Every structure is written in C-alpha cells, then in structure tokens.
Amino acid sequence: MSDRPLLDADNYSRYGASESGNSNDTPIIPCIDEQSRLVVEKKLLRKLDLRVAFLVLIYIMNYMDRSNAAAARLRGLEEDLNMKGNQFNTLISILYVGYMLMQAPSNIFLDRMKRPSLYLSSCMAIWGAITLFTGVVRTYHAALILRFLLGFVEAAFFPGAVFLLSRWYKRNELGLRTALLTCGSSVSNAFSALIASGILAGLDGTLGFTAWRWLFLVEGTLTIIVAVCAIWILPDFPSTPSVWLSPDEQTLAKRRMEEDTAAGNEDEGKPIEGFSGLSEALMDWKVWWLGVALSFMIASLSFGNFFPTLSATMGYNATISLLFCAPPWIVGTATSFFVARHSDVTGDRFWHITGPLAVGIVGYMIAMSTMNTAVRYLSLFFMTQSSVAYVVFLTWVLNTFSQSRSKRAAAIAFINSMATFGNIGSSYFWPSSWGPSYANSYLICILTSTVSIAMCWAFRKHLSRCNEAAEAEEHALGLPKGFRYLL
C-alpha cells in the first residue's frame, strides 16, 4: 500500500457542485474508497470511545463531590455544623445557584479554546480542592460558601463535556455516547454510596476527624489525582492537532462533522463573530421551551439528591442504608444504555423520554401508597429508571441544534442553566417533616414529570410540522432531501 494518506487533500471534491453549483463555502466531502474510509473511521471511533470512557470517570467524581453531603448527613454533618430547620436543604440548593451562573459563560469560553482538555482538567482540580476544604469547615456558613463555589466550578464540566461530544460524534452516534457520559451520575449514585459506607464506617475518629469529614477529604484528594491524569487523556477539538490520532483519522474527524451539518446550510465551520451563538440561542424560543421542560424533568428527578435519606426510611442503620442505594442505580445505568442505543437506531427521542418518566411515575405512586419495606425498596428501582429520560433529552437537544456550532454550545449551556432552577427549587421538596413517607414529595415529582412529558409532546409536534414543511418545499423545488429534525 502507498504511504500517501488515505484522506489526502487531493482526494476531495466539492459536495454537490456538479449538481447545484454550490459556492466555495460548501463543505468538502472525501471521495475515497468506502472500504478504506470504514477502516479509518472504525479506528477513530475506537480511540474516541476510550477517551470518552475517561470523561465518564470525571463525571463520576463530579457527581460524587456534589452529592456526598447526603451521605455525610447520616453521620453527623448537621449536628457538627449546628444546622437547624431547612439549612441542610439550603446547603444542597446553594450549589445549583453557582452551577446555574457559570454554565453559559463557561461553554461560550470553551467554544473559543483550542485546548478544552486543559480547561476542563484545571476546573476539576479546583473543585477537588474545594471538596477537600469542605472536610475541615467548622461552621455552617463556611460550608455554604464552599458549596456555592463548588457548583460555580463544577458547572464547567458537564455542559462542556456534552458540547465536546457533539464536536466529535455524528447525530446518529450521540445517543449512545451521551448515555455513556451521563451514566456517570448513576454509577456515582451507586458506588459513591458503597465508598461512603466504607469511609464512614472505617475512618471515624482517625487522626481526630469524624467520619463525614473523612468522606470529603478522601473524595477531594481522589478528584485532584484524576484531574492531573485528565490533562493528557481528554481529547481536544477535531481542529486541534492530536498526537493520539493519525493524519488520516484527524482529517476524517473534521470531515465527519462537515458531512453531518452539510445539509443544514448553517454556519458550521465559519468564523465565530462575537457572541453571535449566544444571541441566536437567546432569540430562539425552542431553547427556552426545552429549558423549562428540562427544569420540570430535573425537579422530578430530585429524589436522587436525597436517595440515602429515602433508603434510610426503610429502618436500617446508616451503613446498610447506603449499601441499599447501589442496586437501583446499577439497574438504571444498564437500562440507559439499552434505551439510548434503541433511540439512536430508531431515530426516535420523544417516546424514549416519555417511557422512562412514566416508569418513574409508577415508582412514585408505589412509594407514596405504602410503608412496606420490600415494596418501598422496589419503588426505588422504578424511580431510577426515570433518569434515563435525561440522557435521551440531552441527545435531543444536541440533535435539534446540530447545524450551528456556536449556537449549539450556547444552547446546551443555557438549557442546562435553566434546568438548574429545577434543582434549586426541588431541594425543598423533601423536608424532614414530610418523612418518613414523603407522600407530598412524591406527588410533586408526579406533577413535574407530567408537565415535562406534555411540553416534550408539544415540541415533538412542532418539529414534525417543520419536517413536513421542509419535505413539501423540497418536493416543490425538486431539491434533494435535506436536514430533518429527529422526533
């Protein structure tokens, strides 16, 4: 075989130029042997998937550092910091205030960077240090400030990681990869409880620190170690030269994205002017609609922030309650891969969002109707299924705004920022006075799930009408099939 790269620039032609006389702005599509391309593409995706797997590890640490307060609550956090009334709920809520404020600015900044790997790993090291310092606080107000700062810094990771995936993977590949990334939260919910049970049971009193302080100290240190490794492992953008990709793979990575957006006639690949992406996102009602729908969905998933507390209502000690947290989240993680993959294969998003939310509603109804230990534990398995809807919803957002890179970055961050209102408000859905049944809390989750489903249905109807209009126009003008929204 010749040493000449398979995707040499001389092997390119203008897409559709012979048919429509497109201008020089038309994306360039490689005209190479299909079999050769498949070989290169397979190698490219394999390398990418390995690095995305490391993103999952980072998200596990991200979610673990965010949710460890719920486990610490079982071993004296409230008592040591003299918390009263709803102060613990405020401690949970304040993190999402910082999270909300930073997401959009962070993603806009990330879109203009050449080395997102350095930016994301630096943010990770900082939030690891904040988690570590939380383990030595002496007052409630000091913990409150650190939790706000934790959310402020952690906000860079998830919307940034989702945007990074959308710069490497095509629309029909995003569902499974987004599921792989977001499974980090479910894995964290499962195994952080196991880790917490070991730390809380084994290190209490060591070096004069109580068990809950060791939880923050150990997890903060682990996060910093992972952050240092991330500098060399995380991928940058396809346009940034990468030592882990061959010239063929680097070229194909860029061409794949051009092909995926070629039908949309949007501004992918064009110079970014000022904050045009942000202004376009803010002027698009679809961004606001999806943000509100996701906010209701996130509110319905608020049980996750209090999962150890809900597990403890079955009457077991702190260690056993934490161990019981793992199996429901493990099952939810496994389900998310199947649902996301099936959503990619069928090209459907709405029903793959509605189904898991409906299963979650069944779980809420079971939990609020009985105090039987076995039945309530079964309800937790149903509840964790609803988190699968979040995975598919994020993919739907990426698909809907896939034609414009800068708008996509802003839309992802802004929708996630709006969704944070769901986290802020839902932190007060679970006051101790409503326990141990938490019937009122579950009723609120049912209502918010129902509203989210209704909004997604209305959005699907709108996209369907847009697709029908585009098809009618193409038929009337004799144009080839162009961009279609996934429903």
Short mmCIF file of C-alpha atoms in Angstrom, two decimals:
data_model
loop_
_atom_site.label_atom_id
_atom_site.label_comp_id
_atom_site.label_asym_id
_atom_site.label_seq_id
_atom_site.Cartn_x
_atom_site.Cartn_y
_atom_site.Cartn_z
CA MET A 1 0.00 0.00 0.00
CA SER A 2 1.20 3.51 -0.74
CA ASP A 3 2.47 5.70 2.12
CA ARG A 4 0.22 8.51 0.91
CA PRO A 5 -2.60 9.27 3.42
CA LEU A 6 -5.96 7.77 2.50
CA LEU A 7 -7.63 11.12 3.07
CA ASP A 8 -5.12 13.28 1.24
CA ALA A 9 -6.44 16.73 0.36
CA ASP A 10 -6.05 15.92 -3.34
CA ASN A 11 -8.71 13.25 -2.97
CA TYR A 12 -11.50 15.71 -2.14
CA SER A 13 -14.24 17.14 -4.32
CA ARG A 14 -16.99 19.66 -3.76
CA TYR A 15 -20.19 18.11 -2.42
CA GLY A 16 -22.96 18.64 -4.91
CA ALA A 17 -21.01 21.11 -7.03
CA SER A 18 -21.76 19.29 -10.23
CA GLU A 19 -25.47 19.30 -9.44
CA SER A 20 -26.19 22.64 -7.90
CA GLY A 21 -23.18 24.82 -8.48
CA ASN A 22 -22.59 25.39 -4.79
CA SER A 23 -20.16 28.09 -3.79
CA ASN A 24 -16.76 27.54 -2.27
CA ASP A 25 -18.33 27.65 1.18
CA THR A 26 -19.80 24.21 0.62
CA PRO A 27 -18.27 21.59 2.94
CA ILE A 28 -15.68 19.34 1.38
CA ILE A 29 -16.52 15.64 1.42
CA PRO A 30 -13.82 12.99 0.90
CA CYS A 31 -14.12 10.93 -2.25
CA ILE A 32 -12.19 7.85 -1.14
CA ASP A 33 -12.74 4.17 -1.31
CA GLU A 34 -15.64 3.33 1.01
CA GLN A 35 -13.86 0.32 2.49
CA SER A 36 -10.75 2.38 3.30
CA ARG A 37 -12.86 5.03 4.96
CA LEU A 38 -14.67 2.46 7.08
CA VAL A 39 -11.33 1.11 8.34
CA VAL A 40 -10.11 4.59 9.33
CA GLU A 41 -13.47 5.51 10.85
CA LYS A 42 -13.56 2.37 12.96
CA LYS A 43 -10.12 3.13 14.38
CA LEU A 44 -11.10 6.75 15.02
CA LEU A 45 -14.27 5.83 16.92
CA ARG A 46 -12.46 3.20 18.96
CA LYS A 47 -9.87 5.74 20.11
CA LEU A 48 -12.55 8.33 20.81
CA ASP A 49 -14.67 5.93 22.84
CA LEU A 50 -11.71 5.08 25.06
CA ARG A 51 -11.21 8.75 25.87
CA VAL A 52 -14.92 9.30 26.39
CA ALA A 53 -14.71 6.49 28.95
CA PHE A 54 -12.33 8.71 30.92
CA LEU A 55 -14.90 11.50 30.69
CA VAL A 56 -17.24 9.12 32.49
CA LEU A 57 -14.74 8.74 35.32
CA ILE A 58 -14.54 12.51 35.63
CA TYR A 59 -18.33 12.79 35.70
CA ILE A 60 -18.43 10.14 38.43
CA MET A 61 -16.07 12.29 40.51
CA ASN A 62 -18.07 15.40 39.58
CA TYR A 63 -21.32 13.90 40.81
CA MET A 64 -19.70 12.24 43.82
CA ASP A 65 -18.25 15.53 45.06
CA ARG A 66 -21.64 17.15 44.52
CA SER A 67 -23.80 14.55 46.26
CA ASN A 68 -21.62 13.43 49.16
CA ALA A 69 -23.41 15.81 51.54
CA ALA A 70 -26.42 13.45 51.54
CA ALA A 71 -24.25 10.57 52.80
CA ALA A 72 -22.45 12.83 55.29
CA ARG A 73 -25.84 13.80 56.70
CA LEU A 74 -26.28 10.25 58.01
CA ARG A 75 -23.10 10.51 60.12
CA GLY A 76 -23.32 13.83 61.92
CA LEU A 77 -22.88 16.61 59.36
CA GLU A 78 -25.94 18.52 60.56
CA GLU A 79 -25.10 18.09 64.24
CA ASP A 80 -21.41 19.10 63.94
CA LEU A 81 -22.26 22.26 61.97
CA ASN A 82 -25.27 23.07 64.17
CA MET A 83 -27.77 23.08 61.30
CA LYS A 84 -31.41 23.80 62.05
CA GLY A 85 -34.67 23.75 60.10
CA ASN A 86 -34.16 23.81 56.33
CA GLN A 87 -30.46 24.71 56.48
CA PHE A 88 -29.41 21.33 55.06
CA ASN A 89 -31.81 21.85 52.13
CA THR A 90 -30.23 25.26 51.57
CA LEU A 91 -26.79 23.62 51.63
CA ILE A 92 -27.94 21.35 48.80
CA SER A 93 -29.68 24.15 46.91
CA ILE A 94 -26.87 26.74 47.01
CA LEU A 95 -24.60 24.52 44.91
CA TYR A 96 -27.00 24.81 41.99
CA VAL A 97 -27.06 28.60 42.22
CA GLY A 98 -23.35 28.68 41.42
CA TYR A 99 -23.89 25.93 38.87
CA MET A 100 -26.55 27.96 37.08
CA LEU A 101 -24.50 31.16 36.93
CA MET A 102 -21.41 29.63 35.33
CA GLN A 103 -22.67 27.17 32.71
CA ALA A 104 -23.37 29.52 29.80
CA PRO A 105 -20.23 31.70 30.19
CA SER A 106 -18.10 28.58 30.55
CA ASN A 107 -19.39 26.93 27.36
CA ILE A 108 -19.01 30.13 25.34
CA PHE A 109 -15.42 30.37 26.57
CA LEU A 110 -14.84 26.68 25.85
CA ASP A 111 -16.03 27.07 22.25
CA ARG A 112 -13.21 29.56 21.65
CA MET A 113 -10.47 27.39 23.16
CA LYS A 114 -8.05 25.13 21.36
CA ARG A 115 -7.29 23.01 24.46
CA PRO A 116 -10.55 22.10 26.23
CA SER A 117 -8.65 19.26 27.89
CA LEU A 118 -6.54 21.75 29.85
CA TYR A 119 -9.53 23.90 30.79
CA LEU A 120 -11.73 21.03 32.00
CA SER A 121 -8.94 19.31 33.94
CA SER A 122 -7.99 22.60 35.65
CA CYS A 123 -11.60 23.12 36.74
CA MET A 124 -11.65 19.58 38.05
CA ALA A 125 -8.55 20.13 40.17
CA ILE A 126 -10.11 23.28 41.65
CA TRP A 127 -13.41 21.60 42.59
CA GLY A 128 -11.40 18.71 44.10
CA ALA A 129 -9.59 21.22 46.33
CA ILE A 130 -12.90 22.82 47.34
CA THR A 131 -14.29 19.39 48.28
CA LEU A 132 -11.19 18.70 50.34
CA PHE A 133 -11.52 22.01 52.22
CA THR A 134 -15.18 21.22 52.96
CA GLY A 135 -13.90 18.40 55.15
CA VAL A 136 -12.30 20.84 57.59
CA VAL A 137 -15.00 23.53 57.90
CA ARG A 138 -16.26 24.36 61.39
CA THR A 139 -19.36 26.43 60.67
CA TYR A 140 -22.48 26.12 58.57
CA HIS A 141 -21.83 29.40 56.76
CA ALA A 142 -18.31 28.32 55.74
CA ALA A 143 -19.77 25.12 54.30
CA LEU A 144 -22.42 27.16 52.50
CA ILE A 145 -19.79 29.35 50.81
CA LEU A 146 -17.74 26.34 49.74
CA ARG A 147 -20.80 24.60 48.32
CA PHE A 148 -21.62 27.69 46.25
CA LEU A 149 -18.04 27.79 44.92
CA LEU A 150 -18.17 24.05 44.23
CA GLY A 151 -21.21 24.50 42.00
CA PHE A 152 -19.63 27.52 40.31
CA VAL A 153 -16.55 25.50 39.27
CA GLU A 154 -18.28 22.16 38.61
CA ALA A 155 -20.59 23.93 36.13
CA ALA A 156 -17.79 23.93 33.57
CA PHE A 157 -17.66 20.17 33.21
CA PHE A 158 -20.98 18.61 32.20
CA PRO A 159 -22.23 21.10 29.57
CA GLY A 160 -18.63 21.35 28.34
CA ALA A 161 -18.32 17.58 28.06
CA VAL A 162 -21.64 17.29 26.20
CA PHE A 163 -20.54 20.01 23.78
CA LEU A 164 -17.20 18.25 23.32
CA LEU A 165 -19.02 15.05 22.35
CA SER A 166 -21.08 16.95 19.79
CA ARG A 167 -17.84 18.16 18.14
CA TRP A 168 -16.62 14.60 17.57
CA TYR A 169 -19.70 12.40 17.01
CA LYS A 170 -22.38 12.47 14.33
CA ARG A 171 -26.05 12.82 15.16
CA ASN A 172 -26.81 9.12 14.95
CA GLU A 173 -23.87 8.33 17.25
CA LEU A 174 -24.57 10.84 20.01
CA GLY A 175 -27.31 8.98 21.89
CA LEU A 176 -25.14 6.07 22.97
CA ARG A 177 -22.16 8.31 23.79
CA THR A 178 -24.29 10.74 25.76
CA ALA A 179 -25.68 7.75 27.66
CA LEU A 180 -22.13 6.59 28.33
CA LEU A 181 -21.27 10.00 29.74
CA THR A 182 -24.39 10.55 31.81
CA CYS A 183 -24.26 7.04 33.22
CA GLY A 184 -21.51 8.55 35.35
CA SER A 185 -24.18 10.09 37.58
CA SER A 186 -25.94 6.74 38.04
CA VAL A 187 -22.66 4.92 38.63
CA SER A 188 -21.72 7.62 41.11
CA ASN A 189 -25.04 7.29 42.91
CA ALA A 190 -24.46 3.54 43.14
CA PHE A 191 -20.80 3.31 44.06
CA SER A 192 -20.41 6.57 45.95
CA ALA A 193 -22.84 5.05 48.45
CA LEU A 194 -20.61 1.96 48.70
CA ILE A 195 -17.47 4.09 49.04
CA ALA A 196 -19.18 6.34 51.57
CA SER A 197 -20.29 3.37 53.66
CA GLY A 198 -16.70 2.13 53.80
CA ILE A 199 -15.24 5.53 54.68
CA LEU A 200 -17.93 6.38 57.22
CA ALA A 201 -17.62 3.00 58.93
CA GLY A 202 -13.83 2.60 58.79
CA LEU A 203 -12.25 6.02 59.30
CA ASP A 204 -14.41 7.52 62.05
CA GLY A 205 -12.13 9.12 64.64
CA THR A 206 -8.89 8.56 62.68
CA LEU A 207 -6.45 11.45 63.27
CA GLY A 208 -9.19 13.17 65.23
CA PHE A 209 -11.53 13.63 62.26
CA THR A 210 -15.13 12.42 62.36
CA ALA A 211 -16.38 10.08 59.63
CA TRP A 212 -18.17 12.66 57.47
CA ARG A 213 -15.03 14.84 57.33
CA TRP A 214 -13.01 11.91 56.01
CA LEU A 215 -15.61 11.48 53.28
CA PHE A 216 -14.85 14.94 51.88
CA LEU A 217 -11.08 14.64 52.43
CA VAL A 218 -10.74 11.30 50.62
CA GLU A 219 -13.03 12.14 47.71
CA GLY A 220 -11.44 15.57 47.23
CA THR A 221 -7.96 14.03 47.07
CA LEU A 222 -9.09 11.39 44.55
CA THR A 223 -10.60 14.11 42.36
CA ILE A 224 -7.32 16.06 42.24
CA ILE A 225 -5.40 12.91 41.25
CA VAL A 226 -7.84 12.16 38.41
CA ALA A 227 -7.65 15.81 37.27
CA VAL A 228 -3.88 15.60 36.82
CA CYS A 229 -4.28 12.49 34.64
CA ALA A 230 -7.03 14.18 32.61
CA ILE A 231 -4.63 16.78 31.19
CA TRP A 232 -3.06 14.14 28.93
CA ILE A 233 -6.08 11.89 28.34
CA LEU A 234 -9.02 14.15 27.48
CA PRO A 235 -9.49 14.91 23.76
CA ASP A 236 -9.40 18.42 22.35
CA PHE A 237 -11.45 19.53 19.32
CA PRO A 238 -11.01 17.84 15.90
CA SER A 239 -9.41 21.04 14.57
CA THR A 240 -6.64 20.82 17.20
CA PRO A 241 -3.68 18.61 16.19
CA SER A 242 -3.65 15.47 18.34
CA VAL A 243 -0.72 13.11 18.86
CA TRP A 244 -3.11 10.21 19.50
CA LEU A 245 -4.65 10.45 16.02
CA SER A 246 -3.02 9.57 12.70
CA PRO A 247 -3.23 12.15 9.87
CA ASP A 248 -5.98 10.08 8.23
CA GLU A 249 -8.00 9.94 11.44
CA GLN A 250 -7.55 13.65 12.15
CA THR A 251 -8.73 14.57 8.67
CA LEU A 252 -11.68 12.22 8.79
CA ALA A 253 -12.73 13.54 12.22
CA LYS A 254 -13.12 17.04 10.74
CA ARG A 255 -14.84 15.81 7.58
CA ARG A 256 -17.37 13.75 9.50
CA MET A 257 -18.61 16.87 11.25
CA GLU A 258 -18.81 18.79 7.96
CA GLU A 259 -20.81 15.97 6.41
CA ASP A 260 -23.18 15.83 9.35
CA THR A 261 -24.05 19.52 9.02
CA ALA A 262 -23.74 19.87 5.23
CA ALA A 263 -27.48 19.55 4.65
CA GLY A 264 -28.36 22.31 7.08
CA ASN A 265 -26.75 25.22 5.20
CA GLU A 266 -25.82 26.74 8.56
CA ASP A 267 -22.66 28.34 9.90
CA GLU A 268 -20.67 25.27 10.94
CA GLY A 269 -17.03 25.93 10.30
CA LYS A 270 -17.44 29.64 9.65
CA PRO A 271 -15.64 32.21 11.81
CA ILE A 272 -17.35 32.96 15.10
CA GLU A 273 -18.19 36.62 15.47
CA GLY A 274 -18.50 37.98 18.99
CA PHE A 275 -21.32 36.36 20.89
CA SER A 276 -23.48 35.54 17.86
CA GLY A 277 -24.11 32.00 19.09
CA LEU A 278 -25.38 33.25 22.43
CA SER A 279 -27.64 35.85 20.86
CA GLU A 280 -29.06 33.29 18.41
CA ALA A 281 -29.76 30.88 21.24
CA LEU A 282 -31.45 33.52 23.39
CA MET A 283 -33.66 34.62 20.47
CA ASP A 284 -34.78 31.06 19.68
CA TRP A 285 -37.95 30.11 21.56
CA LYS A 286 -37.03 26.43 21.26
CA VAL A 287 -34.13 26.97 23.66
CA TRP A 288 -36.44 28.49 26.27
CA TRP A 289 -39.07 25.81 25.79
CA LEU A 290 -36.57 22.96 26.20
CA GLY A 291 -35.00 24.71 29.18
CA VAL A 292 -38.33 24.88 31.01
CA ALA A 293 -39.19 21.28 30.06
CA LEU A 294 -35.83 20.08 31.36
CA SER A 295 -36.28 22.14 34.54
CA PHE A 296 -39.50 20.26 35.31
CA MET A 297 -37.79 16.97 34.48
CA ILE A 298 -34.87 17.73 36.79
CA ALA A 299 -37.32 18.66 39.56
CA SER A 300 -38.99 15.27 39.13
CA LEU A 301 -35.57 13.58 39.48
CA SER A 302 -34.78 15.41 42.75
CA PHE A 303 -35.17 12.17 44.69
CA GLY A 304 -31.58 11.42 43.63
CA ASN A 305 -30.22 14.18 45.88
CA PHE A 306 -31.94 12.56 48.86
CA PHE A 307 -31.57 8.90 47.90
CA PRO A 308 -29.70 7.87 51.09
CA THR A 309 -32.43 9.55 53.12
CA LEU A 310 -35.16 7.66 51.21
CA SER A 311 -33.25 4.41 51.66
CA ALA A 312 -32.95 5.11 55.39
CA THR A 313 -36.76 5.32 55.70
CA MET A 314 -36.78 1.51 55.49
CA GLY A 315 -35.44 1.42 59.05
CA TYR A 316 -31.88 0.12 58.67
CA ASN A 317 -28.68 1.68 60.03
CA ALA A 318 -26.59 4.17 58.06
CA THR A 319 -24.17 1.60 56.57
CA ILE A 320 -26.92 -0.76 55.39
CA SER A 321 -28.98 2.15 54.02
CA LEU A 322 -26.03 3.30 51.92
CA LEU A 323 -25.41 -0.22 50.62
CA PHE A 324 -29.06 -0.47 49.59
CA CYS A 325 -28.60 2.63 47.39
CA ALA A 326 -26.37 0.82 44.90
CA PRO A 327 -28.58 -1.84 43.19
CA PRO A 328 -31.34 0.54 41.95
CA TRP A 329 -28.78 2.83 40.30
CA ILE A 330 -26.89 -0.10 38.76
CA VAL A 331 -30.11 -1.30 37.12
CA GLY A 332 -30.88 2.26 35.97
CA THR A 333 -27.42 2.54 34.39
CA ALA A 334 -27.84 -0.71 32.48
CA THR A 335 -31.24 0.39 31.21
CA SER A 336 -29.91 3.74 30.00
CA PHE A 337 -27.55 2.05 27.53
CA PHE A 338 -30.30 -0.07 26.02
CA VAL A 339 -32.77 2.82 25.76
CA ALA A 340 -30.21 5.26 24.33
CA ARG A 341 -28.99 2.74 21.76
CA HIS A 342 -32.55 1.90 20.72
CA SER A 343 -33.30 5.63 20.45
CA ASP A 344 -30.32 6.06 18.09
CA VAL A 345 -31.30 3.08 15.94
CA THR A 346 -34.96 4.11 15.60
CA GLY A 347 -34.27 7.85 15.37
CA ASP A 348 -36.96 8.47 18.00
CA ARG A 349 -36.45 10.74 21.01
CA PHE A 350 -39.88 11.62 22.44
CA TRP A 351 -41.13 8.12 23.27
CA HIS A 352 -37.74 7.19 24.70
CA ILE A 353 -38.12 10.16 27.07
CA THR A 354 -41.77 9.54 27.93
CA GLY A 355 -41.33 5.82 28.67
CA PRO A 356 -38.73 6.18 31.46
CA LEU A 357 -40.60 9.13 33.01
CA ALA A 358 -43.79 7.03 33.06
CA VAL A 359 -41.94 4.19 34.81
CA GLY A 360 -40.68 6.72 37.36
CA ILE A 361 -44.23 7.92 37.97
CA VAL A 362 -45.22 4.31 38.76
CA GLY A 363 -42.39 4.22 41.31
CA TYR A 364 -43.55 7.44 42.97
CA MET A 365 -47.11 6.11 43.20
CA ILE A 366 -45.92 2.86 44.80
CA ALA A 367 -43.73 4.68 47.34
CA MET A 368 -46.45 7.08 48.44
CA SER A 369 -49.03 4.31 48.86
CA THR A 370 -47.27 2.06 51.38
CA MET A 371 -44.64 1.86 54.13
CA ASN A 372 -43.93 -1.83 53.49
CA THR A 373 -40.14 -2.21 53.40
CA ALA A 374 -39.90 -4.58 50.41
CA VAL A 375 -42.39 -2.65 48.30
CA ARG A 376 -40.76 0.71 49.04
CA TYR A 377 -37.38 -0.70 48.06
CA LEU A 378 -38.90 -1.98 44.82
CA SER A 379 -40.21 1.54 44.16
CA LEU A 380 -36.64 2.86 44.22
CA PHE A 381 -35.82 0.65 41.22
CA PHE A 382 -38.72 2.18 39.30
CA MET A 383 -37.66 5.72 40.24
CA THR A 384 -34.10 5.34 38.96
CA GLN A 385 -35.47 4.36 35.55
CA SER A 386 -36.76 7.91 35.09
CA SER A 387 -33.20 9.24 34.99
CA VAL A 388 -32.82 7.51 31.59
CA ALA A 389 -35.12 10.21 30.15
CA TYR A 390 -32.48 12.83 30.97
CA VAL A 391 -29.94 11.03 28.78
CA VAL A 392 -32.22 10.95 25.74
CA PHE A 393 -33.38 14.54 26.32
CA LEU A 394 -29.81 15.86 26.17
CA THR A 395 -29.26 13.98 22.92
CA TRP A 396 -32.45 15.54 21.55
CA VAL A 397 -31.07 18.99 22.38
CA LEU A 398 -27.81 18.23 20.55
CA ASN A 399 -29.71 16.92 17.52
CA THR A 400 -32.06 19.91 17.39
CA PHE A 401 -29.26 22.50 17.39
CA SER A 402 -26.73 20.42 15.46
CA GLN A 403 -26.35 22.75 12.49
CA SER A 404 -24.63 25.70 14.17
CA ARG A 405 -21.60 25.07 16.37
CA SER A 406 -21.60 28.32 18.35
CA LYS A 407 -25.37 28.26 18.83
CA ARG A 408 -25.18 24.64 19.93
CA ALA A 409 -22.59 25.47 22.61
CA ALA A 410 -24.72 28.34 23.93
CA ALA A 411 -27.96 26.34 23.73
CA ILE A 412 -26.56 23.38 25.69
CA ALA A 413 -25.29 25.65 28.45
CA PHE A 414 -28.37 27.87 28.58
CA ILE A 415 -30.81 24.94 28.66
CA ASN A 416 -28.77 23.30 31.42
CA SER A 417 -28.68 26.61 33.29
CA MET A 418 -32.47 26.91 33.14
CA ALA A 419 -32.76 23.29 34.26
CA THR A 420 -30.78 24.19 37.36
CA PHE A 421 -33.82 26.09 38.62
CA GLY A 422 -35.39 22.65 38.95
CA ASN A 423 -32.55 21.56 41.22
CA ILE A 424 -32.69 24.74 43.28
CA GLY A 425 -36.41 24.59 43.94
CA SER A 426 -36.64 20.82 44.33
CA SER A 427 -34.10 20.87 47.15
CA TYR A 428 -37.04 21.96 49.29
CA PHE A 429 -39.36 19.18 48.06
CA TRP A 430 -38.02 16.83 50.73
CA PRO A 431 -38.26 18.45 54.19
CA SER A 432 -37.73 16.11 57.14
CA SER A 433 -41.22 16.99 58.39
CA TRP A 434 -42.71 15.18 55.36
CA GLY A 435 -40.89 11.96 56.22
CA PRO A 436 -40.75 9.08 56.51
CA SER A 437 -43.47 8.56 53.86
CA TYR A 438 -42.63 11.70 51.82
CA ALA A 439 -46.02 11.32 50.11
CA ASN A 440 -46.21 15.06 49.34
CA SER A 441 -42.73 14.94 47.80
CA TYR A 442 -43.65 12.07 45.53
CA LEU A 443 -46.84 13.83 44.47
CA ILE A 444 -44.82 16.87 43.40
CA CYS A 445 -42.50 14.60 41.39
CA ILE A 446 -45.51 13.08 39.61
CA LEU A 447 -46.81 16.54 38.69
CA THR A 448 -43.45 17.80 37.41
CA SER A 449 -42.92 14.63 35.35
CA THR A 450 -46.34 15.06 33.77
CA VAL A 451 -45.65 18.69 32.83
CA SER A 452 -42.30 17.73 31.29
CA ILE A 453 -43.93 14.98 29.19
CA ALA A 454 -46.61 17.41 27.97
CA MET A 455 -44.01 20.00 26.94
CA CYS A 456 -41.94 17.38 25.11
CA TRP A 457 -45.06 16.23 23.25
CA ALA A 458 -45.85 19.79 22.12
CA PHE A 459 -42.23 20.22 20.99
CA ARG A 460 -42.36 16.98 19.02
CA LYS A 461 -45.50 18.17 17.21
CA HIS A 462 -43.75 21.41 16.25
CA LEU A 463 -40.67 19.60 14.89
CA SER A 464 -42.92 17.25 12.94
CA ARG A 465 -44.62 20.21 11.25
CA CYS A 466 -41.19 21.69 10.43
CA ASN A 467 -40.11 18.41 8.81
CA GLU A 468 -43.33 18.25 6.77
CA ALA A 469 -42.84 21.83 5.57
CA ALA A 470 -39.23 21.12 4.57
CA GLU A 471 -40.28 17.99 2.68
CA ALA A 472 -43.03 19.87 0.83
CA GLU A 473 -40.61 22.63 -0.16
CA GLU A 474 -38.01 20.15 -1.44
CA HIS A 475 -40.66 18.32 -3.44
CA ALA A 476 -41.95 21.53 -5.00
CA LEU A 477 -38.47 22.79 -5.95
CA GLY A 478 -37.03 19.40 -6.92
CA LEU A 479 -34.31 19.56 -4.23
CA PRO A 480 -32.57 16.56 -2.64
CA LYS A 481 -33.53 15.60 0.90
CA GLY A 482 -32.00 17.99 3.42
CA PHE A 483 -31.88 18.40 7.17
CA ARG A 484 -34.60 16.74 9.26
CA TYR A 485 -35.28 17.13 12.99
CA LEU A 486 -35.29 13.91 14.99
CA LEU A 487 -38.61 13.38 16.74
#
